[in-house]
Amino acid sequence: MIPVILSGGSGSRLWPLSRKQFPKQFLALTGQHSLFQQTLQRLAVEGMQKPLIVCNESHRFIVQEQLAVSQLEVDGLIMEPFGRNTAPAVAISAMKLLAEGRDELMLVLPADHVIKDQRAFQRVLAMATVAAESGEMVLFGVPATAPETGYGYIRCDLQDRSSLPEGINRVLQFVEKPDLQRARSFVESGDYFWNSGMFLFRASRFLEELKKHDPDIYDTCLLALERSQVDGDNLLIDADTFACCPDNSIDYAVMEKTAQACVVPFAAGWSDVGCWASLWEVNDKDENHNVLKGDVVMHDSHNCMVHANNDKLVTVLGMDNIVVVETKDALMIAPKDRVQEVKTLVNTLNEQGRQETQSHCEVFRPWGSYDSVDMGGRFQVKHITVKPGAQLSLQMHHHRAEHWIVVSGTAEVTCNDKTFLLTENQSTYIPITAVHRLANPGKIPLEIIEVQSGSYLGEDDIERLEDVYGRTKEQEQQPDKLRLAG
Amino acid sequence: MIPVILSGGSGSRLWPLSRKQFPKQFLALTGQHSLFQQTLQRLAVEGMQKPLIVCNESHRFIVQEQLAVSQLEVDGLIMEPFGRNTAPAVAISAMKLLAEGRDELMLVLPADHVIKDQRAFQRVLAMATVAAESGEMVLFGVPATAPETGYGYIRCDLQDRSSLPEGINRVLQFVEKPDLQRARSFVESGDYFWNSGMFLFRASRFLEELKKHDPDIYDTCLLALERSQVDGDNLLIDADTFACCPDNSIDYAVMEKTAQACVVPFAAGWSDVGCWASLWEVNDKDENHNVLKGDVVMHDSHNCMVHANNDKLVTVLGMDNIVVVETKDALMIAPKDRVQEVKTLVNTLNEQGRQETQSHCEVFRPWGSYDSVDMGGRFQVKHITVKPGAQLSLQMHHHRAEHWIVVSGTAEVTCNDKTFLLTENQSTYIPITAVHRLANPGKIPLEIIEVQSGSYLGEDDIERLEDVYGRTKEQEQQPDKLRLAG
């Protein structure tokens, strides 16, 4: 069995923590590890092969970083230039497996869900495997125990036992996000499940059904894969072809239409942590039923979710059932029962061209990260962290000089024709247009304070001359082409 | 007439904007100028002499800075080592005036109130002057139009017209902060006024009544004044003596007890802006009745007060009647009708030894200000601004080295036996224990980024060798003594 991890979501309802450049699945929302890492860690099950990751191209370095930190091995990354929903993502994964002669069972898992009960997960997986091996298209359906209006529902025929193994149910109908009244009737009727977004089927079976029910996606994905670029184990989907691919979910494109969709009941403490209220649900609460993170002082306040940075004291006085989320550059306050509307708020902010929906102050790079800590008319101060053994590109700037002060660790600095070491409390100066490089030759993270001085301080004033991460202009123009058999 | 401005308050109900080291009266809450500056600007009235300022010693540089910026002249500062409420503050002011042979009318004004109608203020002042000149102790009473529970009330005898000028009323009773029911009955009865904390009387009349009704305060204040230290026009009250002075308000100590207290009705758009709700009241509102300051996006929210820093996007979704106050180091969220409890919250934080109730991130010094922008285990980054012509003390540190990078303006740097100039994009290094000084010899503010590096980075690792603001240990031990006639 090969897991296919769908990691392309944007999770805008968890803004301001979730950003376009660092979305929900990469956040540690329920513990030390990110949802993405937890999803992979959950797969330490016998017979499970290394997973295939489908992610956005722009999240590549985050994915690689999180895999490395948790020492997780994968089969490779399928990188999308932009999202086209789940059907094309699964299609290309299936096609890639077939092209490699691996027509195995594919376990499709969203990278941003919580599953609390690992043993139940494994039991359900075993049940699903039996069905999938007989050619069934298996959905994992969570018994609908509350009238949630934010979920997709699957109605099953609990009577029809004819062709399915014990406990597995034939699908009758899909209902996307019902209103409260309908949702209540669904829960009462007892034959509805929440659609967890998890699936199990054989690669060839999925493609067979896709070709039949949505040949347009099938054909476009086949072409997109053929034109994709290979980079080691990874694959970058051809943007021009993929742009022509219809945007559709696996539910609409295939599962609603096939006669062989079935549901395995999935009661394993599942949550899609799709909004701040569901995050409040899954987290441990204090004696006032508050979920608190950060430097928070609550005063006569109950049932709140406060998720704060550690750099500010957050006080809440006399409030019940609210959500407060504070990051370095944005704050969001809402009643807990209206957090679905955060998505609308994010859309509004996007229309206003606000940067706060796109990325965090702390920006992650393959070599480490940086954070803008102060800015003025003609200067900017950055706190830069370089991982042990890592190095930035050999680069130069046309409009700014840089002062570097090492505050922790050891730096290897290249400036024009000189290369030298700097340690804590030492500094150097990089004049405008000097060709320079910063590297960490040591065993602990290197931290420097960089004071930029100049008339233009934009991130785009950078000319990369050499880069170990393939980020120079030349390198970006010469990747290998994938040649697919067939 | 001599105004006496009482500027010793702490305004803890306006936390986190108001801090012990930078309280309410010095904040620009209703416009470009601080409440303190507005109070002084209001006094541009014929026959008004230069005001006497009573403030806390620790606010001296803020007072002087705000006076200088607004080009306001004063008679001098009476600096209290700590607060002892209003009676001692007014007593020492009156005694100082008498000692100088100036037995004039004293107009006592809190520094932290709003008066919107300047013409009405002047009209009422004229009325009050007539009464005070005939020996009356005049209170300014705001007609109670709403059942406010946070105010002090004055009950008047509206029938007794015997000895008072037209429109002025004899005081019957003082009531401090009644409950809602009582407050309602006061408003209905029509013979209650809110106590504005403003007074007018002759200096000798006040002292006469104080000596009679609270001789303890009288005697202690006389002694405290005699032992005070003179510094130019300013006076620093002797701490040891003042510590023995009873803590009492002018209302309790004198106005409740004298037979000659009267109220002049004061309808001039007065507000004590004593809490966030009253600040919402006095400010202009948008179409959703929100009062917004900072980078704020409101989404279906009404009747809110959001006061934010400009360094963060603040979003409020679906909330009504809440107050959100955000500063660089603290955030406070509360329902608008519970903001009186902010005082309790501040007390709790004080008990926990939290720094956030004491001072802001941006710290004001006589020479300018500094702001901590980044901090780590063994380093700190500060953004320092030095006023044109100003200089820091000649100093040294035992535990930290400093890297200075000029990002705007010109610096004159002294480091051991060398003195040199640095301009934008130049830097220097101050080793541990080097004797150094930073000065701004230019005409525009000097801005530097300081990166401190060392094992201990506390503000108290400073040895001041010379200081133009009298802040060296030696200078603080040798001020002049005031010799009072009598």
Tab-separated table of C-alpha atoms in Angstrom, chain A residues 15 295 297-300 309 311-319 322 324 326-335 338-339 341-345 348-349 352 354 356 373-376 378-383 401-403 405-408 424-427 429 432 447 449 451-454, chain B residues 15 295 297-300 309 311-319 322 324 326-335 338-339 341-345 348-349 352 354 356 373-376 378-383 401-403 405-408 424-427 429 432 447 449 451-454:
chain	number	residue	atom	x	y	z
A	15	TRP	CA	-5.644	32.678	9.445
A	295	ASP	CA	1.842	34.497	27.422
A	297	VAL	CA	-3.617	36.056	31.425
A	298	MET	CA	-7.356	35.318	31.536
A	299	HIS	CA	-9.617	37.198	33.941
A	300	ASP	CA	-13.138	35.826	34.409
A	309	ASN	CA	2.921	34.622	20.112
A	311	ASP	CA	6.448	38.044	22.499
A	312	LYS	CA	3.456	39.839	23.988
A	313	LEU	CA	1.306	39.649	27.098
A	314	VAL	CA	-2.277	38.868	26.059
A	315	THR	CA	-5.015	39.632	28.584
A	316	VAL	CA	-8.681	38.767	28.195
A	317	LEU	CA	-11.156	40.190	30.720
A	318	GLY	CA	-14.767	39.087	31.065
A	319	MET	CA	-15.135	37.428	27.656
A	322	ILE	CA	-14.204	34.060	21.758
A	324	VAL	CA	-8.085	35.423	19.789
A	326	GLU	CA	-2.143	36.784	17.581
A	327	THR	CA	0.926	36.552	15.390
A	328	LYS	CA	3.781	38.967	14.989
A	329	ASP	CA	2.059	40.950	12.260
A	330	ALA	CA	-1.650	40.234	12.680
A	331	LEU	CA	-4.376	39.836	15.278
A	332	MET	CA	-7.805	38.270	14.788
A	333	ILE	CA	-10.693	38.360	17.247
A	334	ALA	CA	-14.020	36.611	16.634
A	335	PRO	CA	-16.822	34.789	18.461
A	338	ARG	CA	-18.472	32.618	13.714
A	339	VAL	CA	-14.951	31.461	12.905
A	341	GLU	CA	-16.260	33.508	8.388
A	342	VAL	CA	-12.496	33.928	8.795
A	343	LYS	CA	-12.315	32.651	5.205
A	344	THR	CA	-14.445	35.610	4.070
A	345	LEU	CA	-12.270	37.964	6.057
A	348	THR	CA	-11.485	40.649	1.851
A	349	LEU	CA	-7.890	41.134	2.943
A	352	GLN	CA	-7.104	44.734	-0.413
A	354	ARG	CA	-2.703	42.729	2.205
A	356	GLU	CA	-0.570	39.450	6.013
A	373	VAL	CA	12.659	43.052	13.475
A	374	ASP	CA	12.836	46.761	12.683
A	375	MET	CA	12.405	48.963	9.651
A	376	GLY	CA	12.754	52.640	8.815
A	378	ARG	CA	16.448	53.811	4.631
A	379	PHE	CA	17.227	50.852	6.860
A	380	GLN	CA	15.991	47.449	7.917
A	381	VAL	CA	17.111	45.144	10.719
A	382	LYS	CA	16.868	41.385	10.231
A	383	HIS	CA	17.483	38.509	12.601
A	401	ALA	CA	25.013	47.697	2.142
A	402	GLU	CA	24.805	45.240	5.035
A	403	HIS	CA	26.277	45.220	8.528
A	405	ILE	CA	26.906	41.141	13.771
A	406	VAL	CA	27.219	37.547	14.947
A	407	VAL	CA	25.237	37.073	18.168
A	408	SER	CA	25.435	33.271	18.382
A	424	GLU	CA	29.936	35.868	18.715
A	425	ASN	CA	30.328	39.624	19.235
A	426	GLN	CA	32.257	40.093	15.974
A	427	SER	CA	30.981	42.034	13.011
A	429	TYR	CA	30.495	45.162	6.654
A	432	ILE	CA	26.972	47.840	-1.930
A	447	GLU	CA	22.416	33.784	14.462
A	449	ILE	CA	21.768	40.608	13.243
A	451	VAL	CA	21.405	45.966	9.519
A	452	GLN	CA	20.638	46.880	5.911
A	453	SER	CA	21.270	50.426	4.795
A	454	GLY	CA	20.311	51.841	1.420
B	15	TRP	CA	-3.874	50.050	30.691
B	295	ASP	CA	-4.200	49.386	11.150
B	297	VAL	CA	-10.045	45.960	9.649
B	298	MET	CA	-13.539	45.513	11.127
B	299	HIS	CA	-15.882	42.868	9.735
B	300	ASP	CA	-19.532	43.055	10.833
B	309	ASN	CA	-0.238	50.110	17.342
B	311	ASP	CA	2.866	47.781	13.515
B	312	LYS	CA	0.249	45.051	13.265
B	313	LEU	CA	-2.943	44.358	11.337
B	314	VAL	CA	-5.829	44.067	13.800
B	315	THR	CA	-8.984	42.339	12.567
B	316	VAL	CA	-12.246	42.046	14.482
B	317	LEU	CA	-14.955	39.778	13.102
B	318	GLY	CA	-18.547	39.714	14.323
B	319	MET	CA	-17.972	41.384	17.702
B	322	ILE	CA	-15.797	45.255	22.917
B	324	VAL	CA	-9.325	45.971	22.111
B	326	GLU	CA	-2.885	46.650	21.599
B	327	THR	CA	0.568	47.973	22.343
B	328	LYS	CA	3.929	46.591	21.365
B	329	ASP	CA	4.168	44.364	24.442
B	330	ALA	CA	0.587	43.881	25.617
B	331	LEU	CA	-2.944	43.241	24.397
B	332	MET	CA	-6.170	43.702	26.358
B	333	ILE	CA	-9.622	42.562	25.285
B	334	ALA	CA	-12.770	43.242	27.338
B	335	PRO	CA	-16.475	43.984	26.932
B	338	ARG	CA	-16.625	45.877	32.065
B	339	VAL	CA	-13.635	48.115	31.434
B	341	GLU	CA	-12.274	46.083	35.940
B	342	VAL	CA	-9.098	46.809	34.006
B	343	LYS	CA	-7.861	48.336	37.281
B	344	THR	CA	-8.330	44.953	38.991
B	345	LEU	CA	-6.536	43.240	36.137
B	348	THR	CA	-3.317	41.235	39.475
B	349	LEU	CA	-0.520	41.784	36.980
B	352	GLN	CA	2.631	38.844	39.477
B	354	ARG	CA	4.713	41.915	35.422
B	356	GLU	CA	4.001	45.422	31.301
B	373	VAL	CA	13.405	45.447	18.946
B	374	ASP	CA	14.931	41.998	19.390
B	375	MET	CA	16.354	39.950	22.217
B	376	GLY	CA	18.006	36.583	22.649
B	378	ARG	CA	23.185	36.754	25.041
B	379	PHE	CA	22.186	39.679	22.847
B	380	GLN	CA	19.717	42.524	22.548
B	381	VAL	CA	18.970	44.870	19.656
B	382	LYS	CA	17.875	48.436	20.418
B	383	HIS	CA	16.686	51.212	18.169
B	401	ALA	CA	29.934	45.194	24.409
B	402	GLU	CA	27.937	47.301	21.960
B	403	HIS	CA	27.888	47.541	18.167
B	405	ILE	CA	25.274	51.311	13.328
B	406	VAL	CA	24.065	54.775	12.330
B	407	VAL	CA	20.972	54.468	10.160
B	408	SER	CA	19.957	58.145	10.075
B	424	GLU	CA	24.531	56.939	7.912
B	425	ASN	CA	25.753	53.425	7.070
B	426	GLN	CA	28.832	53.725	9.321
B	427	SER	CA	29.387	51.671	12.422
B	429	TYR	CA	32.296	48.915	18.289
B	432	ILE	CA	33.245	45.862	27.408
B	447	GLU	CA	18.955	57.020	14.829
B	449	ILE	CA	20.803	50.391	15.819
B	451	VAL	CA	23.445	45.384	19.082
B	452	GLN	CA	24.401	44.508	22.648
B	453	SER	CA	26.399	41.351	23.226
B	454	GLY	CA	27.255	39.936	26.615
